[in-house]
mmCIF file of C-alpha atoms and ligand atoms in Angstrom:
data_model
loop_
_atom_site.group_PDB
_atom_site.id
_atom_site.type_symbol
_atom_site.label_atom_id
_atom_site.label_comp_id
_atom_site.label_asym_id
_atom_site.label_seq_id
_atom_site.Cartn_x
_atom_site.Cartn_y
_atom_site.Cartn_z
ATOM 1 C CA MET A 942 0.000 0.000 0.000
ATOM 2 C CA HIS A 943 1.454 3.368 -1.061
ATOM 3 C CA HIS A 944 0.776 6.262 1.319
ATOM 4 C CA ILE A 945 0.515 9.609 -0.444
ATOM 5 C CA ALA A 946 0.377 12.970 1.314
ATOM 6 C CA ILE A 947 -1.872 15.231 -0.759
ATOM 7 C CA LEU A 948 -1.271 18.972 -0.396
ATOM 8 C CA PRO A 949 -3.678 20.728 -2.787
ATOM 9 C CA GLY A 950 -2.609 24.248 -1.679
ATOM 10 C CA ASP A 951 -4.037 27.452 -3.111
ATOM 11 C CA GLY A 952 -5.568 28.889 -6.278
ATOM 12 C CA ILE A 953 -5.920 26.259 -8.994
ATOM 13 C CA GLY A 954 -4.020 23.729 -6.815
ATOM 14 C CA PRO A 955 -7.097 21.887 -5.478
ATOM 15 C CA GLU A 956 -8.818 21.557 -8.873
ATOM 16 C CA VAL A 957 -5.776 20.248 -10.745
ATOM 17 C CA ILE A 958 -4.960 17.837 -7.901
ATOM 18 C CA ARG A 959 -8.545 16.523 -8.029
ATOM 19 C CA GLN A 960 -7.953 15.550 -11.668
ATOM 20 C CA ALA A 961 -4.550 14.026 -10.893
ATOM 21 C CA LEU A 962 -6.290 11.827 -8.310
ATOM 22 C CA CYS A 963 -8.984 10.879 -10.792
ATOM 23 C CA VAL A 964 -6.297 9.680 -13.237
ATOM 24 C CA LEU A 965 -4.341 7.976 -10.435
ATOM 25 C CA ASP A 966 -7.473 6.077 -9.523
ATOM 26 C CA ALA A 967 -7.845 4.859 -13.106
ATOM 27 C CA ALA A 968 -4.165 3.828 -13.154
ATOM 28 C CA ALA A 969 -4.584 1.886 -9.899
ATOM 29 C CA GLN A 970 -7.560 0.049 -11.387
ATOM 30 C CA ARG A 971 -5.733 -0.834 -14.549
ATOM 31 C CA PHE A 972 -2.359 -1.726 -13.020
ATOM 32 C CA ASN A 973 -3.623 -3.232 -9.815
ATOM 33 C CA PHE A 974 -1.852 -1.219 -7.176
ATOM 34 C CA ALA A 975 -3.279 0.212 -3.982
ATOM 35 C CA TYR A 976 -2.721 3.609 -2.400
ATOM 36 C CA LYS A 977 -4.124 5.697 0.392
ATOM 37 C CA THR A 978 -4.339 9.493 0.354
ATOM 38 C CA HIS A 979 -3.762 11.749 3.373
ATOM 39 C CA PHE A 980 -4.797 15.386 2.862
ATOM 40 C CA ALA A 981 -3.069 18.300 4.601
ATOM 41 C CA PRO A 982 -2.912 22.097 4.212
ATOM 42 C CA ILE A 983 0.132 24.006 2.927
ATOM 43 C CA GLY A 984 0.784 27.590 1.797
ATOM 44 C CA GLY A 985 -1.982 30.167 2.088
ATOM 45 C CA GLU A 986 -4.595 27.649 3.174
ATOM 46 C CA ALA A 987 -2.305 26.577 6.025
ATOM 47 C CA ILE A 988 -1.554 30.192 6.981
ATOM 48 C CA ASP A 989 -5.293 30.866 7.263
ATOM 49 C CA LYS A 990 -5.871 27.730 9.337
ATOM 50 C CA THR A 991 -2.771 27.649 11.547
ATOM 51 C CA GLY A 992 -0.747 30.826 10.996
ATOM 52 C CA LYS A 993 2.103 28.846 9.401
ATOM 53 C CA PRO A 994 2.772 28.003 5.713
ATOM 54 C CA LEU A 995 4.033 24.528 6.688
ATOM 55 C CA PRO A 996 2.255 23.376 9.870
ATOM 56 C CA ASP A 997 4.104 20.753 11.952
ATOM 57 C CA GLU A 998 1.290 18.316 11.338
ATOM 58 C CA THR A 999 1.584 18.681 7.564
ATOM 59 C CA LEU A 1000 5.332 18.120 7.750
ATOM 60 C CA ARG A 1001 4.851 15.030 9.921
ATOM 61 C CA LEU A 1002 2.299 13.643 7.491
ATOM 62 C CA CYS A 1003 4.754 14.174 4.604
ATOM 63 C CA GLN A 1004 7.581 12.567 6.578
ATOM 64 C CA ASP A 1005 5.430 9.506 7.232
ATOM 65 C CA ALA A 1006 4.164 9.232 3.650
ATOM 66 C CA ASP A 1007 5.899 7.436 0.766
ATOM 67 C CA ALA A 1008 5.376 10.402 -1.541
ATOM 68 C CA VAL A 1009 3.896 13.894 -1.565
ATOM 69 C CA LEU A 1010 1.662 15.279 -4.323
ATOM 70 C CA LEU A 1011 1.324 19.052 -4.222
ATOM 71 C CA GLY A 1012 -0.846 21.494 -6.215
ATOM 72 C CA ALA A 1013 0.432 25.050 -5.933
ATOM 73 C CA VAL A 1014 0.751 27.756 -3.289
ATOM 74 C CA GLY A 1015 0.372 31.522 -3.060
ATOM 75 C CA GLY A 1016 -2.013 34.290 -4.011
ATOM 76 C CA PRO A 1017 -2.709 37.986 -3.535
ATOM 77 C CA ALA A 1018 -4.321 37.400 -0.122
ATOM 78 C CA TRP A 1019 -0.903 36.547 1.350
ATOM 79 C CA ASP A 1020 1.357 38.833 -0.725
ATOM 80 C CA HIS A 1021 1.695 41.402 2.038
ATOM 81 C CA LEU A 1022 3.207 38.918 4.523
ATOM 82 C CA PRO A 1023 6.912 39.056 5.489
ATOM 83 C CA ALA A 1024 9.205 36.623 3.637
ATOM 84 C CA ASP A 1025 9.298 33.939 6.325
ATOM 85 C CA LYS A 1026 5.497 33.813 6.597
ATOM 86 C CA ARG A 1027 4.671 33.718 2.896
ATOM 87 C CA PRO A 1028 3.007 30.662 1.306
ATOM 88 C CA GLU A 1029 6.156 29.930 -0.795
ATOM 89 C CA ARG A 1030 8.077 29.361 2.456
ATOM 90 C CA GLY A 1031 5.912 26.270 2.937
ATOM 91 C CA ILE A 1032 7.288 24.604 -0.195
ATOM 92 C CA LEU A 1033 10.854 25.694 0.474
ATOM 93 C CA ALA A 1034 10.697 24.390 4.055
ATOM 94 C CA LEU A 1035 9.212 21.106 2.857
ATOM 95 C CA ARG A 1036 11.895 20.604 0.184
ATOM 96 C CA SER A 1037 14.540 21.331 2.761
ATOM 97 C CA ALA A 1038 13.074 19.216 5.606
ATOM 98 C CA LEU A 1039 12.644 16.203 3.311
ATOM 99 C CA LYS A 1040 16.174 16.801 1.894
ATOM 100 C CA LEU A 1041 14.865 16.771 -1.685
ATOM 101 C CA PHE A 1042 17.952 18.147 -3.372
ATOM 102 C CA ALA A 1043 17.229 17.026 -6.945
ATOM 103 C CA ASN A 1044 14.456 18.624 -8.951
ATOM 104 C CA LEU A 1045 13.654 16.959 -12.283
ATOM 105 C CA ARG A 1046 11.724 19.058 -14.783
ATOM 106 C CA PRO A 1047 11.084 17.396 -18.136
ATOM 107 C CA ILE A 1048 10.291 19.750 -21.006
ATOM 108 C CA THR A 1049 8.520 17.835 -23.750
ATOM 109 C CA VAL A 1050 7.021 19.311 -26.890
ATOM 110 C CA TYR A 1051 4.026 17.233 -27.990
ATOM 111 C CA ASP A 1052 3.673 16.737 -31.734
ATOM 112 C CA ALA A 1053 -0.012 17.621 -31.445
ATOM 113 C CA LEU A 1054 0.871 20.937 -29.810
ATOM 114 C CA LYS A 1055 3.625 22.194 -32.090
ATOM 115 C CA ASP A 1056 1.324 25.021 -33.138
ATOM 116 C CA ALA A 1057 0.867 26.077 -29.520
ATOM 117 C CA SER A 1058 4.574 26.872 -29.230
ATOM 118 C CA PRO A 1059 5.514 30.499 -29.842
ATOM 119 C CA LEU A 1060 8.637 29.227 -31.645
ATOM 120 C CA LYS A 1061 8.662 28.674 -35.407
ATOM 121 C CA SER A 1062 7.911 25.008 -36.014
ATOM 122 C CA ALA A 1063 11.157 24.657 -38.013
ATOM 123 C CA LEU A 1064 13.052 25.226 -34.753
ATOM 124 C CA LEU A 1065 11.278 22.238 -33.226
ATOM 125 C CA ASN A 1066 11.908 19.778 -36.059
ATOM 126 C CA GLY A 1067 13.403 16.575 -34.787
ATOM 127 C CA GLY A 1068 11.590 16.894 -31.463
ATOM 128 C CA CYS A 1069 12.354 18.768 -28.295
ATOM 129 C CA ASP A 1070 12.823 16.714 -25.143
ATOM 130 C CA ILE A 1071 14.866 18.339 -22.392
ATOM 131 C CA LEU A 1072 15.332 17.251 -18.802
ATOM 132 C CA PHE A 1073 16.242 19.972 -16.336
ATOM 133 C CA VAL A 1074 18.086 18.705 -13.280
ATOM 134 C CA ARG A 1075 17.888 21.595 -10.834
ATOM 135 C CA GLU A 1076 19.660 21.683 -7.453
ATOM 136 C CA LEU A 1077 16.889 22.356 -4.960
ATOM 137 C CA THR A 1078 18.065 22.676 -1.368
ATOM 138 C CA GLY A 1079 21.134 24.923 -1.643
ATOM 139 C CA GLY A 1080 22.456 28.036 -3.296
ATOM 140 C CA ILE A 1081 21.029 31.509 -2.922
ATOM 141 C CA TYR A 1082 17.626 30.151 -1.848
ATOM 142 C CA PHE A 1083 19.104 28.898 1.405
ATOM 143 C CA GLY A 1084 22.358 30.852 1.892
ATOM 144 C CA PRO A 1085 22.835 33.531 4.542
ATOM 145 C CA ARG A 1086 20.610 36.563 3.980
ATOM 146 C CA GLY A 1087 19.646 39.699 5.750
ATOM 147 C CA ARG A 1088 19.561 43.446 5.898
ATOM 148 C CA GLN A 1089 22.417 45.764 6.744
ATOM 149 C CA MET A 1090 23.577 49.272 6.039
ATOM 150 C CA LYS A 1091 25.604 49.974 2.901
ATOM 151 C CA ASN A 1092 27.191 53.401 2.451
ATOM 152 C CA GLY A 1093 24.833 54.699 5.113
ATOM 153 C CA VAL A 1094 21.643 53.443 3.475
ATOM 154 C CA GLU A 1095 19.591 50.342 4.095
ATOM 155 C CA ALA A 1096 20.663 47.347 1.999
ATOM 156 C CA ALA A 1097 19.833 43.654 1.743
ATOM 157 C CA TYR A 1098 21.812 40.593 0.698
ATOM 158 C CA ASP A 1099 21.372 36.933 -0.240
ATOM 159 C CA THR A 1100 24.281 34.552 -0.615
ATOM 160 C CA GLU A 1101 24.951 31.940 -3.280
ATOM 161 C CA ILE A 1102 26.953 29.185 -1.575
ATOM 162 C CA TYR A 1103 27.596 25.598 -2.687
ATOM 163 C CA SER A 1104 29.860 22.952 -1.197
ATOM 164 C CA VAL A 1105 31.699 20.438 -3.368
ATOM 165 C CA ASP A 1106 29.478 17.696 -1.925
ATOM 166 C CA GLU A 1107 26.281 19.534 -2.843
ATOM 167 C CA ILE A 1108 27.518 20.023 -6.401
ATOM 168 C CA LYS A 1109 28.668 16.405 -6.698
ATOM 169 C CA ARG A 1110 25.411 14.830 -5.561
ATOM 170 C CA ILE A 1111 23.239 16.833 -7.967
ATOM 171 C CA ALA A 1112 25.726 16.392 -10.821
ATOM 172 C CA HIS A 1113 25.757 12.668 -10.174
ATOM 173 C CA ILE A 1114 21.982 12.545 -10.749
ATOM 174 C CA ALA A 1115 22.341 14.595 -13.939
ATOM 175 C CA PHE A 1116 25.112 12.362 -15.344
ATOM 176 C CA GLU A 1117 23.092 9.226 -14.520
ATOM 177 C CA MET A 1118 19.966 10.671 -16.150
ATOM 178 C CA ALA A 1119 21.991 11.597 -19.254
ATOM 179 C CA ARG A 1120 23.197 8.004 -19.414
ATOM 180 C CA LYS A 1121 19.589 6.800 -19.681
ATOM 181 C CA ARG A 1122 18.844 9.348 -22.414
ATOM 182 C CA THR A 1123 21.006 10.614 -25.278
ATOM 183 C CA ARG A 1124 24.157 11.074 -23.196
ATOM 184 C CA ARG A 1125 24.509 14.815 -23.493
ATOM 185 C CA LEU A 1126 24.827 17.086 -20.489
ATOM 186 C CA THR A 1127 24.758 20.881 -20.482
ATOM 187 C CA SER A 1128 25.931 22.421 -17.224
ATOM 188 C CA VAL A 1129 24.807 26.004 -16.643
ATOM 189 C CA ASP A 1130 26.768 28.496 -14.569
ATOM 190 C CA LYS A 1131 28.121 32.037 -14.504
ATOM 191 C CA ALA A 1132 31.754 31.053 -14.127
ATOM 192 C CA ASN A 1133 32.947 34.215 -15.875
ATOM 193 C CA VAL A 1134 31.767 36.195 -12.850
ATOM 194 C CA LEU A 1135 30.895 34.040 -9.820
ATOM 195 C CA ASP A 1136 33.244 32.060 -7.594
ATOM 196 C CA SER A 1137 30.484 29.607 -6.727
ATOM 197 C CA SER A 1138 30.120 28.933 -10.456
ATOM 198 C CA ARG A 1139 33.850 28.429 -10.914
ATOM 199 C CA LEU A 1140 33.770 25.735 -8.241
ATOM 200 C CA TRP A 1141 30.651 24.269 -9.882
ATOM 201 C CA ARG A 1142 32.462 24.016 -13.230
ATOM 202 C CA GLU A 1143 35.616 22.518 -11.668
ATOM 203 C CA VAL A 1144 33.560 19.785 -9.994
ATOM 204 C CA ILE A 1145 31.655 18.963 -13.195
ATOM 205 C CA ASP A 1146 34.890 18.789 -15.228
ATOM 206 C CA GLU A 1147 36.447 16.500 -12.646
ATOM 207 C CA MET A 1148 33.378 14.222 -12.606
ATOM 208 C CA ALA A 1149 33.245 14.122 -16.398
ATOM 209 C CA PHE A 1150 36.345 11.868 -16.315
ATOM 210 C CA SER A 1151 34.222 9.191 -14.626
ATOM 211 C CA TYR A 1152 31.547 9.527 -17.313
ATOM 212 C CA PRO A 1153 33.541 9.284 -20.553
ATOM 213 C CA ASP A 1154 30.367 8.224 -22.395
ATOM 214 C CA ILE A 1155 28.649 11.573 -21.651
ATOM 215 C CA THR A 1156 29.335 14.659 -23.765
ATOM 216 C CA VAL A 1157 29.594 17.642 -21.436
ATOM 217 C CA GLU A 1158 28.998 21.226 -22.497
ATOM 218 C CA HIS A 1159 29.252 24.285 -20.198
ATOM 219 C CA LEU A 1160 27.112 27.349 -20.868
ATOM 220 C CA TYR A 1161 26.980 30.660 -19.046
ATOM 221 C CA VAL A 1162 23.439 31.204 -17.855
ATOM 222 C CA ASP A 1163 22.811 34.260 -20.044
ATOM 223 C CA ASN A 1164 23.960 32.353 -23.112
ATOM 224 C CA ALA A 1165 21.919 29.305 -22.029
ATOM 225 C CA ALA A 1166 18.784 31.478 -21.933
ATOM 226 C CA MET A 1167 19.486 32.462 -25.531
ATOM 227 C CA GLN A 1168 20.475 29.002 -26.809
ATOM 228 C CA LEU A 1169 17.265 27.487 -25.393
ATOM 229 C CA ILE A 1170 15.323 29.604 -27.866
ATOM 230 C CA CYS A 1171 17.773 29.311 -30.791
ATOM 231 C CA ARG A 1172 18.390 25.567 -30.651
ATOM 232 C CA PRO A 1173 15.887 23.915 -28.280
ATOM 233 C CA THR A 1174 16.165 20.491 -29.916
ATOM 234 C CA SER A 1175 19.914 20.282 -29.310
ATOM 235 C CA PHE A 1176 19.610 19.837 -25.538
ATOM 236 C CA ASP A 1177 19.281 16.625 -23.557
ATOM 237 C CA VAL A 1178 19.975 17.041 -19.813
ATOM 238 C CA ILE A 1179 20.495 20.564 -18.469
ATOM 239 C CA LEU A 1180 22.095 20.767 -15.026
ATOM 240 C CA THR A 1181 21.627 23.949 -13.017
ATOM 241 C CA ASN A 1182 21.907 25.414 -9.557
ATOM 242 C CA ASN A 1183 18.741 26.335 -7.686
ATOM 243 C CA ILE A 1184 18.058 29.836 -9.015
ATOM 244 C CA PHE A 1185 19.229 29.357 -12.610
ATOM 245 C CA GLY A 1186 17.003 26.261 -12.826
ATOM 246 C CA ASP A 1187 14.032 28.191 -11.499
ATOM 247 C CA ILE A 1188 14.428 30.849 -14.170
ATOM 248 C CA LEU A 1189 15.424 28.702 -17.147
ATOM 249 C CA SER A 1190 12.718 26.090 -16.567
ATOM 250 C CA ASP A 1191 9.999 28.755 -16.752
ATOM 251 C CA GLU A 1192 11.587 30.027 -19.947
ATOM 252 C CA ALA A 1193 11.819 26.511 -21.392
ATOM 253 C CA SER A 1194 8.199 25.798 -20.472
ATOM 254 C CA GLN A 1195 7.129 28.275 -23.114
ATOM 255 C CA ILE A 1196 8.797 26.211 -25.832
ATOM 256 C CA THR A 1197 6.102 23.574 -25.189
ATOM 257 C CA GLY A 1198 3.256 26.058 -25.531
ATOM 258 C CA SER A 1199 2.130 26.188 -21.903
ATOM 259 C CA ILE A 1200 3.555 25.935 -18.415
ATOM 260 C CA GLY A 1201 0.289 24.127 -17.621
ATOM 261 C CA LEU A 1202 1.727 20.979 -19.209
ATOM 262 C CA LEU A 1203 4.845 20.566 -17.122
ATOM 263 C CA PRO A 1204 5.330 18.318 -14.107
ATOM 264 C CA SER A 1205 8.229 17.993 -11.698
ATOM 265 C CA ALA A 1206 9.728 15.529 -9.269
ATOM 266 C CA SER A 1207 11.860 16.498 -6.287
ATOM 267 C CA LEU A 1208 13.981 13.643 -5.032
ATOM 268 C CA GLY A 1209 16.469 12.949 -2.272
ATOM 269 C CA ALA A 1210 18.600 10.036 -1.197
ATOM 270 C CA ASP A 1211 15.728 7.548 -0.863
ATOM 271 C CA ARG A 1212 12.601 6.869 -2.903
ATOM 272 C CA LYS A 1213 10.438 9.450 -1.212
ATOM 273 C CA GLY A 1214 9.640 12.338 -3.513
ATOM 274 C CA LEU A 1215 7.608 15.509 -3.799
ATOM 275 C CA TYR A 1216 5.682 15.848 -7.040
ATOM 276 C CA GLU A 1217 4.217 19.113 -8.227
ATOM 277 C CA PRO A 1218 3.401 21.028 -11.398
ATOM 278 C CA ILE A 1219 6.007 23.668 -12.171
ATOM 279 C CA HIS A 1220 3.237 26.243 -12.588
ATOM 280 C CA GLY A 1221 2.000 28.430 -9.768
ATOM 281 C CA SER A 1222 -1.433 28.899 -8.211
ATOM 282 C CA SER A 1223 -2.844 31.163 -11.008
ATOM 283 C CA PRO A 1224 -5.349 32.948 -8.730
ATOM 284 C CA ASP A 1225 -7.030 34.524 -11.770
ATOM 285 C CA LEU A 1226 -8.072 31.080 -13.050
ATOM 286 C CA ALA A 1227 -8.934 29.539 -9.676
ATOM 287 C CA GLY A 1228 -12.350 27.966 -9.213
ATOM 288 C CA LYS A 1229 -13.366 28.575 -12.833
ATOM 289 C CA ASP A 1230 -12.668 25.121 -14.281
ATOM 290 C CA LEU A 1231 -10.206 26.798 -16.677
ATOM 291 C CA ALA A 1232 -6.829 25.464 -15.520
ATOM 292 C CA ASN A 1233 -4.915 22.794 -17.385
ATOM 293 C CA PRO A 1234 -4.645 19.705 -15.129
ATOM 294 C CA ILE A 1235 -2.013 17.994 -17.312
ATOM 295 C CA ALA A 1236 0.972 19.217 -15.267
ATOM 296 C CA ALA A 1237 -0.571 17.770 -12.096
ATOM 297 C CA ILE A 1238 -1.546 14.545 -13.875
ATOM 298 C CA LEU A 1239 1.979 14.101 -15.255
ATOM 299 C CA SER A 1240 3.377 14.851 -11.781
ATOM 300 C CA ALA A 1241 1.346 11.903 -10.497
ATOM 301 C CA ALA A 1242 2.870 9.820 -13.308
ATOM 302 C CA MET A 1243 6.366 10.851 -12.182
ATOM 303 C CA MET A 1244 5.403 9.813 -8.648
ATOM 304 C CA LEU A 1245 4.473 6.357 -9.903
ATOM 305 C CA ARG A 1246 7.788 6.077 -11.736
ATOM 306 C CA TYR A 1247 10.216 7.415 -9.137
ATOM 307 C CA SER A 1248 8.609 6.613 -5.769
ATOM 308 C CA PHE A 1249 6.535 3.515 -6.473
ATOM 309 C CA ASP A 1250 8.420 1.738 -9.231
ATOM 310 C CA GLU A 1251 5.230 1.594 -11.308
ATOM 311 C CA SER A 1252 6.897 2.743 -14.502
ATOM 312 C CA GLN A 1253 4.417 0.908 -16.701
ATOM 313 C CA ALA A 1254 1.532 2.796 -15.126
ATOM 314 C CA ALA A 1255 3.512 6.048 -15.415
ATOM 315 C CA GLY A 1256 4.153 5.404 -19.108
ATOM 316 C CA ALA A 1257 0.483 4.591 -19.673
ATOM 317 C CA ILE A 1258 -0.603 7.921 -18.136
ATOM 318 C CA GLU A 1259 1.868 9.738 -20.395
ATOM 319 C CA CYS A 1260 0.474 7.839 -23.415
ATOM 320 C CA ALA A 1261 -3.084 8.716 -22.401
ATOM 321 C CA VAL A 1262 -2.170 12.420 -22.203
ATOM 322 C CA ASP A 1263 -0.527 12.174 -25.603
ATOM 323 C CA ALA A 1264 -3.584 10.433 -27.090
ATOM 324 C CA VAL A 1265 -6.071 12.937 -25.696
ATOM 325 C CA LEU A 1266 -3.989 15.799 -27.106
ATOM 326 C CA LYS A 1267 -3.825 14.008 -30.465
ATOM 327 C CA HIS A 1268 -7.643 13.795 -30.404
ATOM 328 C CA GLY A 1269 -7.630 17.585 -30.294
ATOM 329 C CA VAL A 1270 -8.823 18.019 -26.699
ATOM 330 C CA ARG A 1271 -7.608 21.422 -25.448
ATOM 331 C CA THR A 1272 -7.840 23.486 -22.289
ATOM 332 C CA ALA A 1273 -7.839 27.255 -22.827
ATOM 333 C CA ASP A 1274 -4.059 27.699 -22.377
ATOM 334 C CA ILE A 1275 -3.272 25.497 -25.408
ATOM 335 C CA ALA A 1276 -6.410 26.043 -27.509
ATOM 336 C CA GLY A 1277 -5.503 28.939 -29.782
ATOM 337 C CA SER A 1278 -8.725 29.413 -31.742
ATOM 338 C CA ASN A 1279 -9.926 25.811 -31.164
ATOM 339 C CA PRO A 1280 -12.826 24.815 -28.892
ATOM 340 C CA THR A 1281 -11.892 24.186 -25.270
ATOM 341 C CA VAL A 1282 -12.757 21.816 -22.437
ATOM 342 C CA GLY A 1283 -12.594 22.568 -18.717
ATOM 343 C CA THR A 1284 -10.215 21.235 -16.075
ATOM 344 C CA ALA A 1285 -12.527 18.428 -14.955
ATOM 345 C CA ARG A 1286 -13.383 17.297 -18.485
ATOM 346 C CA MET A 1287 -9.705 17.126 -19.463
ATOM 347 C CA GLY A 1288 -8.983 14.981 -16.388
ATOM 348 C CA HIS A 1289 -11.949 12.748 -17.071
ATOM 349 C CA LEU A 1290 -10.958 12.214 -20.714
ATOM 350 C CA ILE A 1291 -7.388 11.287 -19.762
ATOM 351 C CA ALA A 1292 -8.640 8.817 -17.133
ATOM 352 C CA SER A 1293 -11.082 7.257 -19.647
ATOM 353 C CA GLU A 1294 -8.342 7.004 -22.281
ATOM 354 C CA LEU A 1295 -6.136 5.232 -19.743
ATOM 355 C CA LEU A 1296 -8.817 2.628 -19.052
ATOM 356 C CA LYS A 1297 -9.655 2.303 -22.750
ATOM 357 C CA GLN A 1298 -6.050 1.480 -23.712
ATOM 358 C CA GLN A 1299 -6.197 -1.581 -21.470
HETATM 359 C C1 LIG B 1990 9.222 26.751 -8.500
HETATM 360 C C2 LIG B 1990 8.651 27.952 -7.788
HETATM 361 C C3 LIG B 1990 9.241 28.002 -6.383
HETATM 362 C C4 LIG B 1990 10.735 28.180 -6.517
HETATM 363 C C5 LIG B 1990 8.620 29.060 -5.464
HETATM 364 C C6 LIG B 1990 7.124 28.870 -5.332
HETATM 365 C C7 LIG B 1990 9.265 29.050 -4.110
HETATM 366 O O1 LIG B 1990 8.889 29.100 -8.513
HETATM 367 O O2 LIG B 1990 9.044 25.620 -7.995
HETATM 368 O O3 LIG B 1990 9.806 26.928 -9.565
HETATM 369 O O4 LIG B 1990 11.224 29.314 -6.695
HETATM 370 O O5 LIG B 1990 11.449 27.178 -6.440
HETATM 371 MG MG1 LIG B 1991 9.708 28.762 -10.439
#
């Protein structure tokens, strides 16, 4: 029996998670596995209920579970709060407490959605399939920070700091992932300016000797942002620190047509993982049955693959998503001028497709 902590969160979180659970249910039926869900608040919902973005009880539930499935957090109602009380703190604290240092963000362009991409279709010929491996529990997100005076005026600072061990363990995941794919690794840094990046590059170069089968390329982050648009199909695995991965994965999401399509997995040393769409809580869409549930559904698929060893079920969900898109089913974010379906209908059609493929 797999125990899953379900943290729907804020905005569109609850409605996309509902559809992920609907598809998970269909997958369990078809592939004969059992799971139990345990709901808990996080983010704004948790702040309203308990005063904290990550209540102790939610953390305990996640620690006891085999995996965590999360919707999204945040919204205008909590924007005025100080940094350590904001909804986003809930996710950051959870990633850190569960030691989930490796964030996997696959960027896949679906054939059926080539027209939804803002890039010229010629740039996408040959297929675009990138895996971001983003360091998630270090760097400037967690380094020393604070306020102090600078030249007599108030100033603030955040610190980018990485140890050799932190770089090695995330790079190890990236090299191993590249080995299972097309054996190309792009490491992103700003080694022309930052000391932390120079260390990053040294460690990657040193490790590359142990992976002679992997072709390693280094790109400065500004150049990487440009190359992603110029030659998106040339990338395989892209390894980044915490903040560069945050920025570049949002940029890369647009290559696919919509951030509403993209899932993520956050992993640590054991099989426990946190699975969440890379999109935010989209308060403007919340409660309107307008959001795309595919990112949440594909996050559930990643959970099956990485935490539960149900890779067949994971693959079947991905096939069902692909099939439904091929049939022309579109939520508003990927519709262009085509007719649209709502969040619930999209989830239902993917679940039905999954059972039909049986
Ligand atoms: C993401 C988000 C988070 C991050 C926020 C919500 C803290 O943007 O998962 O990409 O910056 O990591
Ligand atoms: Mg982000």
